[in-house]
Each structure stands twice: as structure tokens, then as C-alpha cells.
mmCIF file of C-alpha atoms in Angstrom:
data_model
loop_
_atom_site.group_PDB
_atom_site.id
_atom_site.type_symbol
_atom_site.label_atom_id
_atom_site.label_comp_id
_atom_site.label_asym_id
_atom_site.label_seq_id
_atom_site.Cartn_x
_atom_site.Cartn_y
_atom_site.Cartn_z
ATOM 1 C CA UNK A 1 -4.257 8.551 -39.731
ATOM 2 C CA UNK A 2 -4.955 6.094 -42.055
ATOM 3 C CA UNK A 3 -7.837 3.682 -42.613
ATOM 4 C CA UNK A 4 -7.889 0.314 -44.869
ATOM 5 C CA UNK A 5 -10.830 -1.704 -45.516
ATOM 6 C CA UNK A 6 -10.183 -4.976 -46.143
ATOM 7 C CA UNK A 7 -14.068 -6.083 -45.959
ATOM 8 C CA UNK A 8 -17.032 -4.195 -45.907
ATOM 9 C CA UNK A 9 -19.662 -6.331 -47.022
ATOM 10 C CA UNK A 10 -22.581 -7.687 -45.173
ATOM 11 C CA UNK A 11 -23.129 -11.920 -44.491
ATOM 12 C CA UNK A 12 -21.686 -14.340 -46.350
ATOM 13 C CA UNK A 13 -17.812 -13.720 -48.190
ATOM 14 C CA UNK A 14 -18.139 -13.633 -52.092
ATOM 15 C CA UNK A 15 -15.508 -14.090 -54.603
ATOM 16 C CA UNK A 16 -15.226 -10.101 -55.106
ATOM 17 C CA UNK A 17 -16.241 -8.938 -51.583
ATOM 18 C CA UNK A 18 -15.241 -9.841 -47.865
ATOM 19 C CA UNK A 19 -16.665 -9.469 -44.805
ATOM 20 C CA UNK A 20 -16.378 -6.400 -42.523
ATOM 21 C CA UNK A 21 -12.100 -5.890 -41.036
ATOM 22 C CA UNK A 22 -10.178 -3.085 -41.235
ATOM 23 C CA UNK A 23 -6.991 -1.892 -40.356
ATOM 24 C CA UNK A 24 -6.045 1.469 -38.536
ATOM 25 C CA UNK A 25 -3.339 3.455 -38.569
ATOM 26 C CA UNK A 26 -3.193 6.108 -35.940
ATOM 27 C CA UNK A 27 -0.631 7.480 -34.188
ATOM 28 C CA UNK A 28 2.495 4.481 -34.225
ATOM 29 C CA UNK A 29 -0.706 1.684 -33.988
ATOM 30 C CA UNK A 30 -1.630 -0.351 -36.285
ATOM 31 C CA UNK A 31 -4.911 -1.841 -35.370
ATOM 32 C CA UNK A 32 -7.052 -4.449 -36.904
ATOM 33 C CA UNK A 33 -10.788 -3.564 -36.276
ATOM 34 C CA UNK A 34 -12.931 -6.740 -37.075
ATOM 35 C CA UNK A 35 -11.729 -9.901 -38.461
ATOM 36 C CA UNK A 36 -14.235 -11.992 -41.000
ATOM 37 C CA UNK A 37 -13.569 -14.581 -42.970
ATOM 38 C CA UNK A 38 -10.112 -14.329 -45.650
ATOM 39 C CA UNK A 39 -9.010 -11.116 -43.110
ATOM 40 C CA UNK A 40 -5.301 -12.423 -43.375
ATOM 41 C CA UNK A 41 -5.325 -12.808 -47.115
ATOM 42 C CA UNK A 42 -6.653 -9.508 -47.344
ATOM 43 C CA UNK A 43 -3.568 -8.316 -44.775
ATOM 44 C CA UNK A 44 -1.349 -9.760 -46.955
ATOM 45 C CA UNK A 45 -2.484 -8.836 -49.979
ATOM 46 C CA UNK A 46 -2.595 -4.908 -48.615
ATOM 47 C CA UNK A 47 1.066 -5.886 -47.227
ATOM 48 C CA UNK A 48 -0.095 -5.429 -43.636
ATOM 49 C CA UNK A 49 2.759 -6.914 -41.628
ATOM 50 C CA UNK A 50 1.178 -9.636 -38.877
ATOM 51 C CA UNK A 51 3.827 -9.044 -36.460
ATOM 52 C CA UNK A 52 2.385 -5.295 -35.948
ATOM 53 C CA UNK A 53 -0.775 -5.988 -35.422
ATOM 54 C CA UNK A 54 -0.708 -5.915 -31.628
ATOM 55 C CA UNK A 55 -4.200 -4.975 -30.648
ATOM 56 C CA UNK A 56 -8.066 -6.187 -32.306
ATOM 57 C CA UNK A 57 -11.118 -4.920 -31.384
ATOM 58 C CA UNK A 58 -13.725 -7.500 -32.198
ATOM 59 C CA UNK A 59 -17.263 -5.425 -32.131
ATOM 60 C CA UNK A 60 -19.641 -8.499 -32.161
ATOM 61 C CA UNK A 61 -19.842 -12.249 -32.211
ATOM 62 C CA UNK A 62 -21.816 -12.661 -35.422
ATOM 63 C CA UNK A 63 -20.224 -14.037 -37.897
ATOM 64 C CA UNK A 64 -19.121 -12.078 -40.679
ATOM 65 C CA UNK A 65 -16.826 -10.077 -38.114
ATOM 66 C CA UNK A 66 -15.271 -12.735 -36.672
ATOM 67 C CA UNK A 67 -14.823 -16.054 -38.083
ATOM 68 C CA UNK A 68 -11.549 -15.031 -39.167
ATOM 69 C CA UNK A 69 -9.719 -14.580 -35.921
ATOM 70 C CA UNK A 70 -8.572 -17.907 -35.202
ATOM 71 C CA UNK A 71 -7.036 -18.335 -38.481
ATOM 72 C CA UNK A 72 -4.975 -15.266 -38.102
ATOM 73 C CA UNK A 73 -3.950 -16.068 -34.868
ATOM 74 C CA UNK A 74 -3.011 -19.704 -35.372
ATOM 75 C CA UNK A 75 -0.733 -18.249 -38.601
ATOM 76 C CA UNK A 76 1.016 -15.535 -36.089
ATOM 77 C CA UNK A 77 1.642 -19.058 -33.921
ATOM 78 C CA UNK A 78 3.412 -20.655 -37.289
ATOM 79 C CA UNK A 79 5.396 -17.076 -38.218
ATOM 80 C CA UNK A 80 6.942 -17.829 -34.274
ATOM 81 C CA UNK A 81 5.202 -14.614 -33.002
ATOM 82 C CA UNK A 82 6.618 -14.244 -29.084
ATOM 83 C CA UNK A 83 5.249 -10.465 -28.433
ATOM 84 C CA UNK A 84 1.890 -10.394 -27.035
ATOM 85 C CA UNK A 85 -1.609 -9.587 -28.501
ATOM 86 C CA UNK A 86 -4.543 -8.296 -27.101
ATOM 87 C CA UNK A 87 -7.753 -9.584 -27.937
ATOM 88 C CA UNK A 88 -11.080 -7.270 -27.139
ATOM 89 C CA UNK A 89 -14.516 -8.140 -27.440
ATOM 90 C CA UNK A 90 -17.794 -9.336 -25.878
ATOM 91 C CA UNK A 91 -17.479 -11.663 -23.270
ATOM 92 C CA UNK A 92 -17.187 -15.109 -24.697
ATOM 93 C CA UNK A 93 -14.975 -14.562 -27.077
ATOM 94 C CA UNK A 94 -11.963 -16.100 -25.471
ATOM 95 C CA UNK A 95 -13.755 -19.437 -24.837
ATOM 96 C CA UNK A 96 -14.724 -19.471 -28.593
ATOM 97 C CA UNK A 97 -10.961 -18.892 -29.974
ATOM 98 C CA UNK A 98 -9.411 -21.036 -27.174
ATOM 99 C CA UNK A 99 -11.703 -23.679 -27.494
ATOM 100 C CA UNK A 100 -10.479 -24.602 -31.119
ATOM 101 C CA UNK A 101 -6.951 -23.742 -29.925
ATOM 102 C CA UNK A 102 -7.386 -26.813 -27.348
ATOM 103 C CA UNK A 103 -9.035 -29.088 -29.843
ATOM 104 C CA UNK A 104 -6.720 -28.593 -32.132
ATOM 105 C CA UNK A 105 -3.946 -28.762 -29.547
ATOM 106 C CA UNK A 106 -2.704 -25.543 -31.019
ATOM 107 C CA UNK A 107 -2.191 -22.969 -28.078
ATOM 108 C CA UNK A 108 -0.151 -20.110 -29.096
ATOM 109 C CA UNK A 109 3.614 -19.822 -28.089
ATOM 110 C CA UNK A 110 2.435 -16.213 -27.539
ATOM 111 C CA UNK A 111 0.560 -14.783 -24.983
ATOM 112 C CA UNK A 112 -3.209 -14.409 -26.152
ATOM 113 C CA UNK A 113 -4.373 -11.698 -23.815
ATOM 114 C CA UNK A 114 -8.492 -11.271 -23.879
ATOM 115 C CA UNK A 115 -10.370 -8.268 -23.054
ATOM 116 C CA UNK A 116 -13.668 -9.301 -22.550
ATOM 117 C CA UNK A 117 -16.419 -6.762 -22.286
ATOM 118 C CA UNK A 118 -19.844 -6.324 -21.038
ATOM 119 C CA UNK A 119 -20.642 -2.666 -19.816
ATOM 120 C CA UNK A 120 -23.512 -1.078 -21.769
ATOM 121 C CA UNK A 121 -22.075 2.103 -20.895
ATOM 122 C CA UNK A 122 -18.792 3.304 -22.889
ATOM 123 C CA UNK A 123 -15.863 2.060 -21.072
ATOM 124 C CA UNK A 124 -12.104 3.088 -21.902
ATOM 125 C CA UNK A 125 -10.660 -0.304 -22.540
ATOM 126 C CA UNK A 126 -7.169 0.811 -23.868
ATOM 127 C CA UNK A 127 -4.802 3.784 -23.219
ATOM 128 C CA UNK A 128 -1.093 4.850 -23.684
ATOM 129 C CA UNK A 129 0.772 7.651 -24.140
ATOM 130 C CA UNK A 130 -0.566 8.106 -27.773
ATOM 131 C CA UNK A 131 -4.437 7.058 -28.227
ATOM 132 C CA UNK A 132 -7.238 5.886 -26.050
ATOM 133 C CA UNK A 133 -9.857 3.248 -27.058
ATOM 134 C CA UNK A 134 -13.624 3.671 -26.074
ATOM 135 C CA UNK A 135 -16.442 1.705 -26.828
ATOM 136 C CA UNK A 136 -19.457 2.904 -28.378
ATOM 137 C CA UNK A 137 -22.650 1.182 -26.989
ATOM 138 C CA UNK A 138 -24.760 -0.319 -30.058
ATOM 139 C CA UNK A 139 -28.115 -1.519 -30.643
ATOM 140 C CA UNK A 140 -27.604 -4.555 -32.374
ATOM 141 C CA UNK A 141 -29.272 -8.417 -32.132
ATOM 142 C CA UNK A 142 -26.493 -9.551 -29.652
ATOM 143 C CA UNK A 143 -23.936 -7.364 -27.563
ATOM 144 C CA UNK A 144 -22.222 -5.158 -29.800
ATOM 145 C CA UNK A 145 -19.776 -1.981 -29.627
ATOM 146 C CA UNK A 146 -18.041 0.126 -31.963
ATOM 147 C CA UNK A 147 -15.007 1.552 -30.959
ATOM 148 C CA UNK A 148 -13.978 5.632 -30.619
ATOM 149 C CA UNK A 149 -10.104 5.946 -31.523
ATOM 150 C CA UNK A 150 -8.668 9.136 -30.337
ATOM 151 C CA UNK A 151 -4.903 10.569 -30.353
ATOM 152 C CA UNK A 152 -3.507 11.747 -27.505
ATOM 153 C CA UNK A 153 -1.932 15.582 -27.830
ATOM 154 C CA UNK A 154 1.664 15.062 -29.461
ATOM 155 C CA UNK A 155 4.601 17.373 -27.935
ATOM 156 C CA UNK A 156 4.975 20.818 -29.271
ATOM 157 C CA UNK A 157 7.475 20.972 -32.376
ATOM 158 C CA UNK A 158 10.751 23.078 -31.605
ATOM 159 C CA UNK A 159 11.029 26.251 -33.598
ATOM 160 C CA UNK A 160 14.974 26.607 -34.213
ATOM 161 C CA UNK A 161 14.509 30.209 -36.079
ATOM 162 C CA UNK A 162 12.969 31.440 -32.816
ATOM 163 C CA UNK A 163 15.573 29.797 -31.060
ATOM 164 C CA UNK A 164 18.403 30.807 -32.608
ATOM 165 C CA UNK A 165 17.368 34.607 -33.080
ATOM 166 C CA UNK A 166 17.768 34.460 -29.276
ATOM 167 C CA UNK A 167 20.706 32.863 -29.140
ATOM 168 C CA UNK A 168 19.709 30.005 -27.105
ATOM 169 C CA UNK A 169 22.155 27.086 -26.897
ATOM 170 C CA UNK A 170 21.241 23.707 -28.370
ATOM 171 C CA UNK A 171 21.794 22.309 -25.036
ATOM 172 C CA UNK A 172 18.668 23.814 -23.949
ATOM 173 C CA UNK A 173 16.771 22.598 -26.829
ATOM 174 C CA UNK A 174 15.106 19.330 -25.235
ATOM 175 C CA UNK A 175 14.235 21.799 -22.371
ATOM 176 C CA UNK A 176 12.220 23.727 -25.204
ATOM 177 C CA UNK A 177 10.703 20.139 -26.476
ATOM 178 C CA UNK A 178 9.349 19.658 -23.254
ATOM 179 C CA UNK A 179 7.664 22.322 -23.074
ATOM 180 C CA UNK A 180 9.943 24.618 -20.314
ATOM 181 C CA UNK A 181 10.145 28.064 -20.662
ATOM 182 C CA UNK A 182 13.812 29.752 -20.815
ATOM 183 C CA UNK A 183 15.437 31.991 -19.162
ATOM 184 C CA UNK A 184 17.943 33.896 -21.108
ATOM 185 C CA UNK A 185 21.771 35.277 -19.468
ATOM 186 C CA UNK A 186 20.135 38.687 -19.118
ATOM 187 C CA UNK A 187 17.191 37.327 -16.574
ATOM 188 C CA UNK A 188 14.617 37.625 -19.383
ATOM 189 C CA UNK A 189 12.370 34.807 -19.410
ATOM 190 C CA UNK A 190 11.034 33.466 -23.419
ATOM 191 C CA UNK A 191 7.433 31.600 -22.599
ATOM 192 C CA UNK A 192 7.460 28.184 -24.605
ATOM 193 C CA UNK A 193 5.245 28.925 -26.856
ATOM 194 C CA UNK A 194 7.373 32.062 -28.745
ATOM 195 C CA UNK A 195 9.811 28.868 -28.980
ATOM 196 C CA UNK A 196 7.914 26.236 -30.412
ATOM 197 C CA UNK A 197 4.926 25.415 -32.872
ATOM 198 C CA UNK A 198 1.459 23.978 -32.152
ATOM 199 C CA UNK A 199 1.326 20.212 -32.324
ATOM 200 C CA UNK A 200 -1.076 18.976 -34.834
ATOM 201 C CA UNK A 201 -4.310 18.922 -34.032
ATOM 202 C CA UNK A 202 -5.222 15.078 -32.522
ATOM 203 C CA UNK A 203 -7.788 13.394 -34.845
ATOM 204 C CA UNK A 204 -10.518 10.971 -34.530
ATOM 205 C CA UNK A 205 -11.661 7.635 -35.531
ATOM 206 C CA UNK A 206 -15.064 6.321 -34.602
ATOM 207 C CA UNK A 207 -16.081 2.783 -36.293
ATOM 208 C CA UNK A 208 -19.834 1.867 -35.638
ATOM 209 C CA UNK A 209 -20.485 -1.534 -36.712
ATOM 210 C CA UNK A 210 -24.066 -3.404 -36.920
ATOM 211 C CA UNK A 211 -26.876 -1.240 -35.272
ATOM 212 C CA UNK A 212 -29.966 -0.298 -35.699
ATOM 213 C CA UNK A 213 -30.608 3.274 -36.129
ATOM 214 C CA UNK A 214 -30.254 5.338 -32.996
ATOM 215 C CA UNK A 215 -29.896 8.978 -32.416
ATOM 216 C CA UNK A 216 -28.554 8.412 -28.916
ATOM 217 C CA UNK A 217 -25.042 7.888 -30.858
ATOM 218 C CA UNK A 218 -24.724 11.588 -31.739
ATOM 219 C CA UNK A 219 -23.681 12.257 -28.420
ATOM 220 C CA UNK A 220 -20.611 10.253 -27.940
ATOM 221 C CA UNK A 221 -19.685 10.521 -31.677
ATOM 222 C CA UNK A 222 -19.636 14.572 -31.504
ATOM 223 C CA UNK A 223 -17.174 16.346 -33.606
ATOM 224 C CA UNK A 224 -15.480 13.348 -34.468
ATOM 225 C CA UNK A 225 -13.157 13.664 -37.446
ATOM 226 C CA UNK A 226 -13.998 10.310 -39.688
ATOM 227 C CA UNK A 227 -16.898 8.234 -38.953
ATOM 228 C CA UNK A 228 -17.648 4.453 -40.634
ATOM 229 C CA UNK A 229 -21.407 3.712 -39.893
ATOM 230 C CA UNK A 230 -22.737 0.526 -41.063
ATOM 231 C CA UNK A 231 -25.202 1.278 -43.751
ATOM 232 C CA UNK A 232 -26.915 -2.262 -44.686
ATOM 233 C CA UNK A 233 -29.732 -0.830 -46.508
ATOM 234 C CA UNK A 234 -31.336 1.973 -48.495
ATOM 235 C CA UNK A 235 -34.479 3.633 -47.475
ATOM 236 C CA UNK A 236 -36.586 1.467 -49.666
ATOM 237 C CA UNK A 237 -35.485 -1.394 -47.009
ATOM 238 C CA UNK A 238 -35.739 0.529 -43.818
ATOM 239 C CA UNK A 239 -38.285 -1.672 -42.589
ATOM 240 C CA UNK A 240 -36.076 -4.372 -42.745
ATOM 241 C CA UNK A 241 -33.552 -2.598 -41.675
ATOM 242 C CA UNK A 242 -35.645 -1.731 -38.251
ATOM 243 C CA UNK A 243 -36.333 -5.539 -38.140
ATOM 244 C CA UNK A 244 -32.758 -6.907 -38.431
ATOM 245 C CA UNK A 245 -31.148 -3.971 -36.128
ATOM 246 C CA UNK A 246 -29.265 -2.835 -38.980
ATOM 247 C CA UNK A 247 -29.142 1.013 -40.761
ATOM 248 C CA UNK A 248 -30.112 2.589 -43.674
ATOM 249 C CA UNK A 249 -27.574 4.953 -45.166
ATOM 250 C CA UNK A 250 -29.912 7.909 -44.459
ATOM 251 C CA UNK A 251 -30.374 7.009 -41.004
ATOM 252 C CA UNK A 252 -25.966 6.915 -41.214
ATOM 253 C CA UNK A 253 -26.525 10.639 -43.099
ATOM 254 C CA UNK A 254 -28.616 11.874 -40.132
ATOM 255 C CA UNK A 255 -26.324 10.038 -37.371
ATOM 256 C CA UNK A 256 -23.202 11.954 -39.324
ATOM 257 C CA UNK A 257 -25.203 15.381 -39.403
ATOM 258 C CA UNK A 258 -26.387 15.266 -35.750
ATOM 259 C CA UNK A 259 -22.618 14.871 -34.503
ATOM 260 C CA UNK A 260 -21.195 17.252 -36.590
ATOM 261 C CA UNK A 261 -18.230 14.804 -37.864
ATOM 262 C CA UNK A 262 -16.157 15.607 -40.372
ATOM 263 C CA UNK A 263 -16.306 12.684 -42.633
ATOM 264 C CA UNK A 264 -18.674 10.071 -42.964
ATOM 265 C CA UNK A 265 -17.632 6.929 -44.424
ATOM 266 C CA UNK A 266 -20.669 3.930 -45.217
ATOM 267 C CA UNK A 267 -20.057 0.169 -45.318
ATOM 268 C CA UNK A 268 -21.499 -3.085 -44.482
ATOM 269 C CA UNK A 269 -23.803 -2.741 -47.443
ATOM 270 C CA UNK A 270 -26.301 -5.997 -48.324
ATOM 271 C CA UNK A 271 -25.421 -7.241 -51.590
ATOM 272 C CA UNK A 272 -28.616 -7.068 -52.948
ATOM 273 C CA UNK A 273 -28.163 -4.073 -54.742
ATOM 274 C CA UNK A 274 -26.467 -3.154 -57.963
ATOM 275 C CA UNK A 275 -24.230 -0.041 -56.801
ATOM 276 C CA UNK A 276 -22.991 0.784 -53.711
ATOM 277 C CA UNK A 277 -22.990 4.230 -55.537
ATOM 278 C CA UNK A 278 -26.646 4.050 -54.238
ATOM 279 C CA UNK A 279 -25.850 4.411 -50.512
ATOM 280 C CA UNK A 280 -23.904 7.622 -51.373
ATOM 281 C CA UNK A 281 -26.243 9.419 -53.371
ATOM 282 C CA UNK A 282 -29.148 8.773 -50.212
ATOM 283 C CA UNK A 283 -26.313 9.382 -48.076
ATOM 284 C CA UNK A 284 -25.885 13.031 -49.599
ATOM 285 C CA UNK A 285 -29.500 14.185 -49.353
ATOM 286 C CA UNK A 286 -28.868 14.822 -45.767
ATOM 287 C CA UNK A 287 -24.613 14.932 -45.084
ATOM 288 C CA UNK A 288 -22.417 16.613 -47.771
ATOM 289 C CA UNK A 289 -19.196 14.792 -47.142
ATOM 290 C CA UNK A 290 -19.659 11.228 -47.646
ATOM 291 C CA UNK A 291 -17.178 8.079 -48.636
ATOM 292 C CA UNK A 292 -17.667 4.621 -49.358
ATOM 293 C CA UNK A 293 -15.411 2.177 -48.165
ATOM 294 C CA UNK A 294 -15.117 -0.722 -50.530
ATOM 295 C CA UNK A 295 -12.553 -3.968 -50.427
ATOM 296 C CA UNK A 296 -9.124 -2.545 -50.483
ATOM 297 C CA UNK A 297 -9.821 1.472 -50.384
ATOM 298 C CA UNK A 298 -7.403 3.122 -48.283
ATOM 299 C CA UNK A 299 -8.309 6.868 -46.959
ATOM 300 C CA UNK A 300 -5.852 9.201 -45.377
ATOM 301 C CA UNK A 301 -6.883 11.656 -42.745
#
């Protein structure tokens, strides 16, 4: 599993920092999470191919996460894209993106498929044989969700020393993948698991975007293995941060703790202070194993 960050920066785009998009790799996917303003120079610049991107999650219609959708959509329209991509986010969204697309007279020789949500509840709103998408629920000035990101089990590995010591033909072998049990020529039966190794573990993304503080989160986020809370503010600003629905990175800390994730990683940090260095050190007071994403940091999980 790998994360990029192409933006993490609350508001307005500067000339060193972007708004909040991402990119996730999990499991085959690569998934763009967010999508402000300069997201597809930031793609290209990371070397993020457009034509895999096949799935967005768009967590809220401010803004700063996603002014720059219908830029990178009308480029996939110019690079000939014919595969289909799925669009989800709150509802309203598709009227927004195809309402320049019919100004412009610029409708996709693709098919735009849109996902639009509006459940306050966490809703699975994508699933194949690999991951599942859920939202996450959060408290924010309009309709907003994060997203939980979660790999499906993978197929237990063959173990051909095991295999071989019992003289099993490689015919069988897919049998073994499968997860069948064989039975040898003398009736004795080998149980799957003597013949194969544990899959690796599935892991676990959970991206919560602009919300105020709430503990309610801890439940759905529980044991997760990375988690990116927003963290707008330090403590000094918490009032503000209570005013504006956003979250210190304390409140993050606390959020991270009361889960039990693995890995906390803090973003969408206001730019009025000097060091983001200063939303790790609160951070730590309360959670051990913190990150900071910052434009262009790539983590592998």
C-alpha cells in the first residue's frame, strides 16, 4: 500500500503548496482521493499515469478539494481516454462538472459515471474482489465523508517445499492455490494449510478530510492501519478550529489513540504557521507514531 500526497494544504493553492489530493495505491488500484486545484500537474509531476486512475472519491464540495476535477477530466477527454471513470461524491457534484462540460460543449468521449452520495450513515459505495470503499460520516460545514479503504483477504501462497516433500504432482498445484485439501495415492488426506503459507495480512487506509473534532470517529476507524486526519490547527487555535468545523492536531492525536491505528498521518494544515513540524510535536504528546504528509511525500505501508 502506498500513499502520495500531492496537496495537503488548507484554502487557497500557493506557489510551494497545493491543495488537499492524493493518490492511493492499494491492492492493483490506483485511486485519486481529492482533487484541488494543479492535481494533474502534481500527477504528472509524481508520474501518476491518467489512464489508471479509474476511480475518485471527492469528500466535499468546498473548494480546495475539488476545483481541480474538471480539468483532469477534460485532459483524460484530449489523451482519447475510452475506459470508464467513476466519479463519487456528495450529491451535486455531477451537475457541477457536467455543467461546464455542456457550456463548454466538451462532454467526454468516455463514460463519466457519478456516484452521488447522501447517507449520513457509512455506506459501502465500492467493492471488488480486492478492496471495499466505505464512507466515513464527518462533521464538517457542508456534507462531507472520508473514505475507509480496506483489502480484501488475498489467496493463500503455495508452499512447493511442502509440496514436493509429499510428492504431490504439479498438476494439483492450482488445486492447492485454491485452497483444496489433497488427498494423496495412499488415501491420506494433507489439510491446505500444511501446503500453503498465510496470505499477508490485508491493510487499511482511512482518509478523514475537513471535520471538526469528534470522538464518534473512533468507532469506525478502529484498528485501522494508516490514518490521514485533517489537522488545520494547533491547540492555540482550537477555538477557531471549533468555529470553522475543522481539527486541531491534538484533537487528530486523541482521534488516532482512541482507535488504536497504527499510523497517524496529519495534513490540511493552515498556512499560518511557520513549521508544520509544529503539528507533530502536539501531535506526539498524546499518539507516539505520527507522520506528516507534505506536497510530494510518498509513504509505504
Amino acid at each position: 500500500m502506498r500513499l502520495t500526497i500531492l496537496g495537503c494544504y488548507a484554502a487557497t493553492p500557493r506557489t510551494l503548496t497545493n491543495p488537499t489530493a492524493q493518490v492511493l495505491e492499494i491492492n492493483g488500484h490506483i485511486i485519486l482521493i481529492d482533487c484541488g486545484e494543479g492535481t494533474q500537474v502534481e500527477l504528472r509531476r509524481r508520474k501518476v499515469k491518467f489512464s489508471r486512475i479509474n476511480h475518485i472519491f471527492i469528500s466535499h464540495l468546498h473548494g480546495d478539494h475539488f476545483f481541480g476535477l474538471p480539468g483532469l477530466i477534460s485532459t483524460m477527454r484530449l489523451l482519447g481516454r475510452e475506459k470508464e471513470l467513476h466519479v463519487y461524491g456528495p450529491k451535486g457534484i455531477k451537475e457541477a462538472i457536467t455543467l461546464l462540460l455542456k457550456l463548454g460543449d466538451s462532454w467526454t468521449n468516455y463514460p463519466l459515471l457519478f456516484h452521488e452520495l447522501a447517507s449520513k450513515e457509512p455506506e459501502l459505495v465500492f467493492e471488488d474482489k480486492k478492496i471495499s470503499v466505505t464512507t466515513i460520516p464527518l462533521d464538517h460545514r457542508i456534507y462531507t465523508n472520508g473514505f475507509l479503504f480496506k483489502e480484501k483477504e488475498g489467496k493463500r501462497k503455495l508452499n512447493i517445499d511442502a509440496a514436493q516433500n509429499y510428492g504431490i504432482d504439479k498438476a494439483y498445484y492450482q488445486n492447492i492455490k485454491n485452497g483444496k485439501d489433497i488427498t494423496l495415492d495412499n488415501g491420506e488426506t494433507i489439510l491446505n494449510k500444511e501446503l500453503t503459507f498465510d496470505p499477508p495480512k490485508p491493510k487499511s487506509y482511512a482518509f478523514c478530510s475537513d471535520t471538526v473534532y469528534d470522538t464518534n470517529l473512533s468507532e469506525q476507524l478502529k484498528g485501522v492501519d494508516v490514518l490521514y486526519h485533517e489537522s488545520t490547527f494547533l491547540e492555540s487555535e482550537a477555538e477557531l478550529a471549533t468555529k470553522t468545523k475543522h481539527s486541531t492536531a491534538l484533537q487528530a492525536a486523541k482521534i488516532a489513540k482512541a482507535a488504536n491505528v497504527k499510523t497517524l498521518i496529519l495534513g490540511h494544515y493552515s498556512t499560518r504557521y511557520k513549521s508544520i513540524e509544529l503539528f507533530k510535536e502536539e501531535a506526539t504528546t498524546i499518539f507516539s507514531n505520527v507522520l506528516l504528509a507534505d506536497d510530494g511525500r510518498a509513504f509505504d505501508f
